[in-house]
Short mmCIF file of C-alpha atoms in Angstrom, two decimals:
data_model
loop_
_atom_site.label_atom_id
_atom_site.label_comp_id
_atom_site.label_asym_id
_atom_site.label_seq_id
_atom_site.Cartn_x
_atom_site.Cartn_y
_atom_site.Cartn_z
CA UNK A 2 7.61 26.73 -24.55
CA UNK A 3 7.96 26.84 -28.67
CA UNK A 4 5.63 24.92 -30.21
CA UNK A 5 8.07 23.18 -31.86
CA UNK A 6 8.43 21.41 -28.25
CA UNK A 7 4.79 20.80 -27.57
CA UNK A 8 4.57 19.83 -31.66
CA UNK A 9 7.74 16.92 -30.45
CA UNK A 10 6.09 16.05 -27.24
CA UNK A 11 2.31 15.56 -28.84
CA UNK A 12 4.53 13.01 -31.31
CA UNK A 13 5.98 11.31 -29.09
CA UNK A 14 3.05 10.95 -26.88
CA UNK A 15 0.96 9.65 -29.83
CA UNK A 16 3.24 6.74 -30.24
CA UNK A 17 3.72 5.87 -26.74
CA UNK A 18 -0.77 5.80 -26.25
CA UNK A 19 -0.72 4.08 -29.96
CA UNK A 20 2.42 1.29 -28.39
CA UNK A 21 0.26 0.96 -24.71
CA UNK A 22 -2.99 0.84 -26.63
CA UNK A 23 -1.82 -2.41 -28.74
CA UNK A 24 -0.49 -3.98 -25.49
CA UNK A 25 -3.38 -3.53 -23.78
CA UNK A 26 -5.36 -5.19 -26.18
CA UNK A 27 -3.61 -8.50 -25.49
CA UNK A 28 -4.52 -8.35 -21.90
CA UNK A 29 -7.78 -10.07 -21.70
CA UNK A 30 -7.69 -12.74 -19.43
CA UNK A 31 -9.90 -12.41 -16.07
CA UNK A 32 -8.65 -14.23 -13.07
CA UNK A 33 -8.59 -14.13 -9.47
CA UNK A 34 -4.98 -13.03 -8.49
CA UNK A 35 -2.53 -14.70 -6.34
CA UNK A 36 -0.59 -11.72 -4.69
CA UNK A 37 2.35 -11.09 -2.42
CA UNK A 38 3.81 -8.13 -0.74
CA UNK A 39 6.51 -9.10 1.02
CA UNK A 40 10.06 -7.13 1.74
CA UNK A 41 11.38 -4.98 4.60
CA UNK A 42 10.15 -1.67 3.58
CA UNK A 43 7.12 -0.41 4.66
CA UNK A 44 3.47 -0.41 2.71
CA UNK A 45 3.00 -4.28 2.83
CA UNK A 46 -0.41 -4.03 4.58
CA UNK A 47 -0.87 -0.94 4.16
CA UNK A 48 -1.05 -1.31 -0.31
CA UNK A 49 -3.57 -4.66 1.27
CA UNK A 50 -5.78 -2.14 3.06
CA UNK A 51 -5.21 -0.17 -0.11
CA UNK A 52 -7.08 -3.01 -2.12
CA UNK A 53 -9.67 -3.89 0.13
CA UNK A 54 -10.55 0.37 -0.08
CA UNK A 55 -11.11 -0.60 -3.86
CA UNK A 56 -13.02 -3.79 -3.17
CA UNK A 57 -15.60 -1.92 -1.04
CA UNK A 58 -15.67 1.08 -3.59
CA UNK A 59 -16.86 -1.48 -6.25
CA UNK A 60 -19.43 -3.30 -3.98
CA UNK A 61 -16.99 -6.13 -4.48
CA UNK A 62 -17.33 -8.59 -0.93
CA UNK A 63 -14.50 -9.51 1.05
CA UNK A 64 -12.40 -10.25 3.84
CA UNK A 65 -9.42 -9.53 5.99
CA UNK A 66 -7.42 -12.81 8.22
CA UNK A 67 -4.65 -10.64 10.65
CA UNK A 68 -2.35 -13.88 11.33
CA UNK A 69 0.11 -11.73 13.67
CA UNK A 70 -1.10 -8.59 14.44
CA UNK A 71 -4.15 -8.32 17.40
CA UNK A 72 -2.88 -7.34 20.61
CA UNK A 73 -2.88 -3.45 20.03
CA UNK A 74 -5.33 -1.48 18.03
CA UNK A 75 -4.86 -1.03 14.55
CA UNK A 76 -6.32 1.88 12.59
CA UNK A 77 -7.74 -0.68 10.18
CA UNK A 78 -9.45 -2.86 12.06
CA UNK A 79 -11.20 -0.15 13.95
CA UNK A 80 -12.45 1.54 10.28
CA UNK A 81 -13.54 -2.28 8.61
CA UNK A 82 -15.24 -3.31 12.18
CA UNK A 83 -17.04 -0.06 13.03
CA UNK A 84 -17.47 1.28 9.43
CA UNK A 85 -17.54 -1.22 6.84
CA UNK A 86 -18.52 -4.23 8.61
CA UNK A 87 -21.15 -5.58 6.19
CA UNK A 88 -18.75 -5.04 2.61
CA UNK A 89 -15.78 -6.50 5.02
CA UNK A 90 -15.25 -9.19 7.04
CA UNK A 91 -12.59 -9.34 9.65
CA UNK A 92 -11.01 -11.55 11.65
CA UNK A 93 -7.48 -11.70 14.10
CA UNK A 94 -6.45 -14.84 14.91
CA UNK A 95 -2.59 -14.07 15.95
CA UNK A 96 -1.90 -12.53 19.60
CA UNK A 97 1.02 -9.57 18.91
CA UNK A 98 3.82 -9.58 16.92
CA UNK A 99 6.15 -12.93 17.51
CA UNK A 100 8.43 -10.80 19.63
CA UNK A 101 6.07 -10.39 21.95
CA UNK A 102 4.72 -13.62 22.50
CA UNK A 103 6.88 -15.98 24.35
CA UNK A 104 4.58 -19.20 23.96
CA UNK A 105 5.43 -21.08 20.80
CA UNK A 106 2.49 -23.78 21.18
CA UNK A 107 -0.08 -20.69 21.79
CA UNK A 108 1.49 -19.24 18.24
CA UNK A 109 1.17 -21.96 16.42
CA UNK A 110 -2.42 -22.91 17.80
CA UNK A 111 -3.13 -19.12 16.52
CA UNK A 112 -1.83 -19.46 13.18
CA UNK A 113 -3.29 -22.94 12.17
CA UNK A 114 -6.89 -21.08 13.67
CA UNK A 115 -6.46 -18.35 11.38
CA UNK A 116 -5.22 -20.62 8.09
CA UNK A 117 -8.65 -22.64 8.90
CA UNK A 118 -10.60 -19.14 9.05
CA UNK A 119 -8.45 -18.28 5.55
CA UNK A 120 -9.50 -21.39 4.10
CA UNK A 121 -13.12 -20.90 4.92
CA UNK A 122 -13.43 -17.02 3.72
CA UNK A 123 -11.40 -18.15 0.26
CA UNK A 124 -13.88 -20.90 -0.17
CA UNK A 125 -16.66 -18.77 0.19
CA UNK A 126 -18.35 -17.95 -3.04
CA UNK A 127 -20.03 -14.80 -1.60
CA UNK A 128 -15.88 -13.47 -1.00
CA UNK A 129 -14.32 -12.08 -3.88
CA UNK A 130 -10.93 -11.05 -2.27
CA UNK A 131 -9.03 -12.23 0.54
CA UNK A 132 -6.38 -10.72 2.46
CA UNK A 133 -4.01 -12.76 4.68
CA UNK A 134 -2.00 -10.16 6.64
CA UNK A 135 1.42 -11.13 8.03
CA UNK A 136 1.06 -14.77 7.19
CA UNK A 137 4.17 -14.34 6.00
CA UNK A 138 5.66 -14.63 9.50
CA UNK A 139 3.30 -17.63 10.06
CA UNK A 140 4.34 -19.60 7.38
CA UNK A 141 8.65 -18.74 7.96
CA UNK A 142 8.52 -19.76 11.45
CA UNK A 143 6.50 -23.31 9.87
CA UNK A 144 3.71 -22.36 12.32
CA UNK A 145 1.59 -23.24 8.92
CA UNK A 146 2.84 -25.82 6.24
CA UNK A 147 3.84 -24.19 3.09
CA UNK A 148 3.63 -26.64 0.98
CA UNK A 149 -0.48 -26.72 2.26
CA UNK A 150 -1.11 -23.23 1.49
CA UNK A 151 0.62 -23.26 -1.79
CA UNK A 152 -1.64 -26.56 -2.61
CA UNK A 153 -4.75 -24.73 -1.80
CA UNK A 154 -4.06 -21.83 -3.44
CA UNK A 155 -2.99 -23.50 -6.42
CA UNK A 156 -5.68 -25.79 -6.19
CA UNK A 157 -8.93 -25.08 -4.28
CA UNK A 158 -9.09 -21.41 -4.33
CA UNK A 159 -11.73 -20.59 -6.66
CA UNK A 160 -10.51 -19.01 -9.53
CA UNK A 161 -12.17 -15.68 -9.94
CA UNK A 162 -11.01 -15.16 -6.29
CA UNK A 163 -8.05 -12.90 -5.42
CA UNK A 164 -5.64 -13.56 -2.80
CA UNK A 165 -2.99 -11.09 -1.18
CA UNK A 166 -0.83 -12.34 1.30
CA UNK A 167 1.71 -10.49 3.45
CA UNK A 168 4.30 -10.18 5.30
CA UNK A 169 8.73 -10.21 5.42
CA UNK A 170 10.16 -13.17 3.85
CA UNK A 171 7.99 -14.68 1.97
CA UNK A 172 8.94 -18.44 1.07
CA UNK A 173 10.08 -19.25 -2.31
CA UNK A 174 7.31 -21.68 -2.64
CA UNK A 175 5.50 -19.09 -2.46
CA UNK A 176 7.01 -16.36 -4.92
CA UNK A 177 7.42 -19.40 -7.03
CA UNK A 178 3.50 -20.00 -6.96
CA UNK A 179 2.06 -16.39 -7.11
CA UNK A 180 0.94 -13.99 -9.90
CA UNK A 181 1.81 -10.67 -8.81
CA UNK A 182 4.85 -10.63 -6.39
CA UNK A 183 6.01 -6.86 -5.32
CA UNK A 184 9.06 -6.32 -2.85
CA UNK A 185 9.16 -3.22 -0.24
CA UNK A 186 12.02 -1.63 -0.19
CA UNK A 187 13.17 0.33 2.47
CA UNK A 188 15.06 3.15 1.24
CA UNK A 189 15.24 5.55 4.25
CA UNK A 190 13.31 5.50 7.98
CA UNK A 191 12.57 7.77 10.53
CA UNK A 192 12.80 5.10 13.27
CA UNK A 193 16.96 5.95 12.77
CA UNK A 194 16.59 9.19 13.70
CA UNK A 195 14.49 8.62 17.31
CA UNK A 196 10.67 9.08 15.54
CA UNK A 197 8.15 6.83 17.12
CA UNK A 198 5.49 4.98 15.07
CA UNK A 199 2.59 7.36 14.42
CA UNK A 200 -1.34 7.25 14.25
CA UNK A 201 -2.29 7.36 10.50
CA UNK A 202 1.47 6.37 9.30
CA UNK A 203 1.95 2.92 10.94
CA UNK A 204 -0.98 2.53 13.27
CA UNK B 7 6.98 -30.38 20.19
CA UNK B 8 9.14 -31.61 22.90
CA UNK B 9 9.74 -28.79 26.12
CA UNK B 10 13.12 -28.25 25.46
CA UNK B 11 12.11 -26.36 21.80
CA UNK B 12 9.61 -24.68 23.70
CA UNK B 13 11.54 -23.55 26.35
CA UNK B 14 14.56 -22.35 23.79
CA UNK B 15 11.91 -20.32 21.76
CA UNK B 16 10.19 -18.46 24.71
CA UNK B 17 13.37 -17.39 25.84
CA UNK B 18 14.64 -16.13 22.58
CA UNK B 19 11.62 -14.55 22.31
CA UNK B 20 12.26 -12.88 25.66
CA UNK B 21 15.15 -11.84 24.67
CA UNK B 22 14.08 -10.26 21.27
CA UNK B 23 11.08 -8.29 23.14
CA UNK B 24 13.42 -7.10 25.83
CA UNK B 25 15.63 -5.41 23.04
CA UNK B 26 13.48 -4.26 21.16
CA UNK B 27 11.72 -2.57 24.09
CA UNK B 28 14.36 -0.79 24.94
CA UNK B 29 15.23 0.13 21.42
CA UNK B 30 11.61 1.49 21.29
CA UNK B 31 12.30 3.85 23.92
CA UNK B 32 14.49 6.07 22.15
CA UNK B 33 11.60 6.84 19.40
CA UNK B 34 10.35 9.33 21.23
CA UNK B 35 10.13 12.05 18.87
CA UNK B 36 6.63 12.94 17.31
CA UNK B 37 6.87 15.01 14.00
CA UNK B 38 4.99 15.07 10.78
CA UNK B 39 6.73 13.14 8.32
CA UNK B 40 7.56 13.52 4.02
CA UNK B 41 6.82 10.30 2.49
CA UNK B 42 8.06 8.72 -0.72
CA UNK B 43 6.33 5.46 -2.54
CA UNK B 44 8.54 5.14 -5.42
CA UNK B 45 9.84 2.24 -8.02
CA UNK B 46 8.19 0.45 -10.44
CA UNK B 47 6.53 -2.48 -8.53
CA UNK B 48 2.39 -1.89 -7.17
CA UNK B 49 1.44 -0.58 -4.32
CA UNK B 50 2.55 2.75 -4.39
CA UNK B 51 -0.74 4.25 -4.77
CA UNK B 52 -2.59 1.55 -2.70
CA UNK B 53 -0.44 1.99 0.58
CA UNK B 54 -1.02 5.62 0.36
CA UNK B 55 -4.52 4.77 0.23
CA UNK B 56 -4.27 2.47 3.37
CA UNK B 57 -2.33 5.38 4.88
CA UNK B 58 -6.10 7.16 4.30
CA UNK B 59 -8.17 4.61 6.11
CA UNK B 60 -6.07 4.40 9.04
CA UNK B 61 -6.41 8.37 9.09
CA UNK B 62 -9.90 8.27 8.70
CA UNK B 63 -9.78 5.59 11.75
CA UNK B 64 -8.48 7.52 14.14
CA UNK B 65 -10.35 10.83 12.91
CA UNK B 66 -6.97 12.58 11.46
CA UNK B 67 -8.59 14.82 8.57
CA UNK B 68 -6.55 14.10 5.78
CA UNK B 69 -6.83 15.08 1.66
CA UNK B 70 -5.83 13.36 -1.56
CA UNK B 71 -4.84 15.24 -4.29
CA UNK B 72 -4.17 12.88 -7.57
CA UNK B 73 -2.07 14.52 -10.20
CA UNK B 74 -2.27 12.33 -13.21
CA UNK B 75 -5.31 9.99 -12.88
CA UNK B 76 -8.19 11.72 -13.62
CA UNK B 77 -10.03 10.36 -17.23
CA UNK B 78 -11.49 6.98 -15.60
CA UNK B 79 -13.16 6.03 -12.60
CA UNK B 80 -10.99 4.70 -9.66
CA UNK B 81 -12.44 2.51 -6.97
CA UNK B 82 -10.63 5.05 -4.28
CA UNK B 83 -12.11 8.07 -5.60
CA UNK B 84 -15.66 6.58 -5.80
CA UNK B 85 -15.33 5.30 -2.05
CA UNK B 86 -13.72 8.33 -0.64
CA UNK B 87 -16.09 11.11 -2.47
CA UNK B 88 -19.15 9.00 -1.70
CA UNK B 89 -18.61 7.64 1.95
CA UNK B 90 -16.22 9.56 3.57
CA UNK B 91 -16.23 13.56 1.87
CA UNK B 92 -15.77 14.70 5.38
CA UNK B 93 -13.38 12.85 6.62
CA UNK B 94 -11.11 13.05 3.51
CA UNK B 95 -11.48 15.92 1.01
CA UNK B 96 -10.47 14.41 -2.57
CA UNK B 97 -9.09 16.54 -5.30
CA UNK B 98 -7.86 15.65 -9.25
CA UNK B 99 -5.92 17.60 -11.28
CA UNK B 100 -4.70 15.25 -14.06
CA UNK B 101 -6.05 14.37 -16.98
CA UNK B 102 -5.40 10.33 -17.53
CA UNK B 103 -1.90 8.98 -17.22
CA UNK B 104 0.55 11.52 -19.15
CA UNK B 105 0.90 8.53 -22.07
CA UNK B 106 -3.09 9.32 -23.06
CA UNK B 107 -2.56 13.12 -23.47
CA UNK B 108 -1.12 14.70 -26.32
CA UNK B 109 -0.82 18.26 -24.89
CA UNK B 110 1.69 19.12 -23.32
CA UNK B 111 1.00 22.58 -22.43
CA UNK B 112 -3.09 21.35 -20.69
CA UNK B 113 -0.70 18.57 -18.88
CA UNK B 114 1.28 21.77 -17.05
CA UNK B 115 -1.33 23.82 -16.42
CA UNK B 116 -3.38 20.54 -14.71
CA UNK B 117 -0.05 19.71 -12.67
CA UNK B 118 0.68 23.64 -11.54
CA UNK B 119 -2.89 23.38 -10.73
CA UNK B 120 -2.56 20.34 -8.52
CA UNK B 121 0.30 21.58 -6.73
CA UNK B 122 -1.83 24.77 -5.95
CA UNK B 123 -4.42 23.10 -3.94
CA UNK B 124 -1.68 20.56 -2.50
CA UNK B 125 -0.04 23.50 -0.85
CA UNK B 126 -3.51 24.78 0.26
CA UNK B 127 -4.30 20.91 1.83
CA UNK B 128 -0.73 21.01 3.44
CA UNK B 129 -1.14 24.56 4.52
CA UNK B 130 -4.57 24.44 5.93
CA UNK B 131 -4.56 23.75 9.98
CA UNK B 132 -7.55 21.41 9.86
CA UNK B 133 -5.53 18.65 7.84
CA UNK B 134 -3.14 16.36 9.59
CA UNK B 135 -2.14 14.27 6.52
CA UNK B 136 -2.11 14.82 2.57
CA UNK B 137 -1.43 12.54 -0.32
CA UNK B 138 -0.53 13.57 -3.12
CA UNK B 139 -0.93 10.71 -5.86
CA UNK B 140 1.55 10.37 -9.11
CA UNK B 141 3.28 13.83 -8.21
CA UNK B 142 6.62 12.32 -8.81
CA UNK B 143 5.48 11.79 -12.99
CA UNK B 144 4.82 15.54 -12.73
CA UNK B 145 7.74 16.09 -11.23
CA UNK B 146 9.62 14.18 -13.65
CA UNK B 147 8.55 16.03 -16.58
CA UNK B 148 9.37 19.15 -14.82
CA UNK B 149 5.43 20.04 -15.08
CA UNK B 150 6.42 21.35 -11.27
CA UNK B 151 9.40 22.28 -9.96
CA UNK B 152 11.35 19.81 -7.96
CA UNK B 153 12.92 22.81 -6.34
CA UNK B 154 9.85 24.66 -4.69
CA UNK B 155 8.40 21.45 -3.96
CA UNK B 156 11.99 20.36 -2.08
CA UNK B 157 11.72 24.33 -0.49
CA UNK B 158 7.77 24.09 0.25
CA UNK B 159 8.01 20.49 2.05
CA UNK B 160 11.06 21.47 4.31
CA UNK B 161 10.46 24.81 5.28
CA UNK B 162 6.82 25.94 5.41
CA UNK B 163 5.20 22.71 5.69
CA UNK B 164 3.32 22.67 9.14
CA UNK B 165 5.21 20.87 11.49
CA UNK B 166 3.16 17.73 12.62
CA UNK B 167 1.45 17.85 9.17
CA UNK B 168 2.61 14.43 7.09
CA UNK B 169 2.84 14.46 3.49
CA UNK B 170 3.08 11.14 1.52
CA UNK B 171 4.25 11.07 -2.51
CA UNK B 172 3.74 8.91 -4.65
CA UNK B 173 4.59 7.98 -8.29
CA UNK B 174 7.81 5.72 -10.21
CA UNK B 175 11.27 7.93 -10.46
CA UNK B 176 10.96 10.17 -7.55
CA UNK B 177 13.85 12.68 -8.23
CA UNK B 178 16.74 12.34 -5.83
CA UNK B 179 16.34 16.08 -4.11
CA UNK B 180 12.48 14.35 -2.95
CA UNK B 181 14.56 11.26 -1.87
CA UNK B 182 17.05 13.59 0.06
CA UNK B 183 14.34 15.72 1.67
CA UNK B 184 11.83 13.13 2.74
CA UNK B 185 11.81 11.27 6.01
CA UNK B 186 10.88 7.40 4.89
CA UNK B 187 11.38 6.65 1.28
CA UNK B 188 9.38 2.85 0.21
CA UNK B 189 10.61 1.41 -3.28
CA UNK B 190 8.35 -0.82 -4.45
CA UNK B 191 9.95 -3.25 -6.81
CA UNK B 192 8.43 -5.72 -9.14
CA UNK B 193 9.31 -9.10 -8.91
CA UNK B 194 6.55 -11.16 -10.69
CA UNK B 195 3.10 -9.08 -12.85
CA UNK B 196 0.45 -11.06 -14.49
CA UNK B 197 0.73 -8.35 -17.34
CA UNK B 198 3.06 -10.83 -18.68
CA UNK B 199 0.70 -13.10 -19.06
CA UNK B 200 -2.11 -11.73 -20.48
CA UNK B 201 -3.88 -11.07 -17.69
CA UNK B 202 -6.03 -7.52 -17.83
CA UNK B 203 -6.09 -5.02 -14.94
CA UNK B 204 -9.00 -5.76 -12.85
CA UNK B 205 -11.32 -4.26 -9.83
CA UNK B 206 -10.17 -4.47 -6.76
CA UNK B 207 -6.51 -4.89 -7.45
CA UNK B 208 -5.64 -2.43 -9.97
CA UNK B 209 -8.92 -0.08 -10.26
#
């Protein structure tokens, strides 16, 4: 390389740190978060369990609601149980994915238990950050009110505490009323070409 | 919720588990897969991470090797050095994103460097998954090849070894090569508002 190219480079990354530098200086607010993954790519949970890593890293308490997941073993809820029981709590109130459940009153009785668990942990000034996996698919099949959680988020969350909720389809309301809203993507999958879901990957 | 709705739902649901049942039957195949987290929403970073716990779950030894972060403290580094060195071996070869350096020539030696031990991680029979974090903005700047990484992942790349990259404006040949591509797209960011990057979420 001449170092006429590092000499243009060093420039021009100068005045990109000096532009990010002043922008970052406007960013001052603290507040808990209202966040959504939703989307049919993959890395919903997964970019959740992501967060709650970083929670525990900081000594920052808090807590994990599964609304759908809970008949099979997940990978996470083996590591928070076993390892990290004390920085995280963890609860499953949902019984398998919808698809496999064929009892609509047992779904919804699951859901509404694990909104009033949600509520509670959110509530709970010793809880810093709260994830609500999948209550996505709670909330589009109305097995939870909407416009309740939206209130209550809005409302009577506590304000320094962050809240990620996931799942597919997320409601408008819900987009409408969050902070930080990221879509998955799915781009390409294995699952077209005959590869089964895999330990560390999706389990 | 009269009988009749509850009837109708279990046996859609029957239906929709019976399908997908047998649809799950063809993914038989078990392989290692290439990975891409790309676009500019979150969670690119923090699924990868959640990709880690679930490793460390079910005992997969697994290795992160971050290519640009490097000058500050992240919660995921702390966490995995201190708590869980032998389960995950952690490596950094950046030097802060590429916006806070000003030399070009230290950014390609700390990026060939990276890719060095990545092919060691990927090589090495005792790891069953790697991560290699922000690649793709050393790829982009042509700090690696695109080529030998295209070449390395396809053809000497241990078989049942997975390999998940991360990092905005993954180059197409990575998007051609890999097995499950995730875009993560940003639909709402508190940035906007003024709100800083905070523990937990973004650190």
């Amino acid at each position: 390389m001449s170092e006429d190219v590092n000499a243009r480079h060093a420039d021009k990354r100068r005045k990109i740190k000096a532009a990010r530098d002043k922008m970052m200086e406007t960013k001052t607010e603290e507040k808990g978060l209202i966040m959504v993954h939703t989307g049919p790519g993959k890395g919903k949970s997964s970019s959740g369990f992501g967060m709650i890593m970083r929670c525990i890293a900081h000594g920052m308490p808090c807590a994990v609601v599964q609304f759908i997941k809970g008949n099979w073993e997940t990978g996470e809820k083996t590591f928070l149980r076993e390892r990290h029981a004390e920085e995280c709590r963890f609860f499953v109130s949902g019984e398998g994915f919808t698809w496999e459940t064929q009892d609509r009153e047992r779904d919804i009785a699951a859901a509404q238990n694990g909104w009033t668990i949600a509520k509670e942990q959110i509530l709970d000034p010793d809880i810093q950050f709260v994830m609500l996996d999948e209550i996505n698919i709670a909330l589009r099949y109305d097995y939870i009110d909407i416009d309740e959680v939206v209130d209550f988020l809005l409302h009577e969350k506590p304000r320094m505490t962050h809240v990620c909720l996931t799942g597919r389809n997320a409601k408008p309301e819900l987009i409408e009323a969050a902070d930080l809203v990221t879509e998955m993507t799915l781009v390409k999958h294995p699952f077209r070409d005959g590869v089964k879901a895999q330990k560390g990957v999706e389990l």
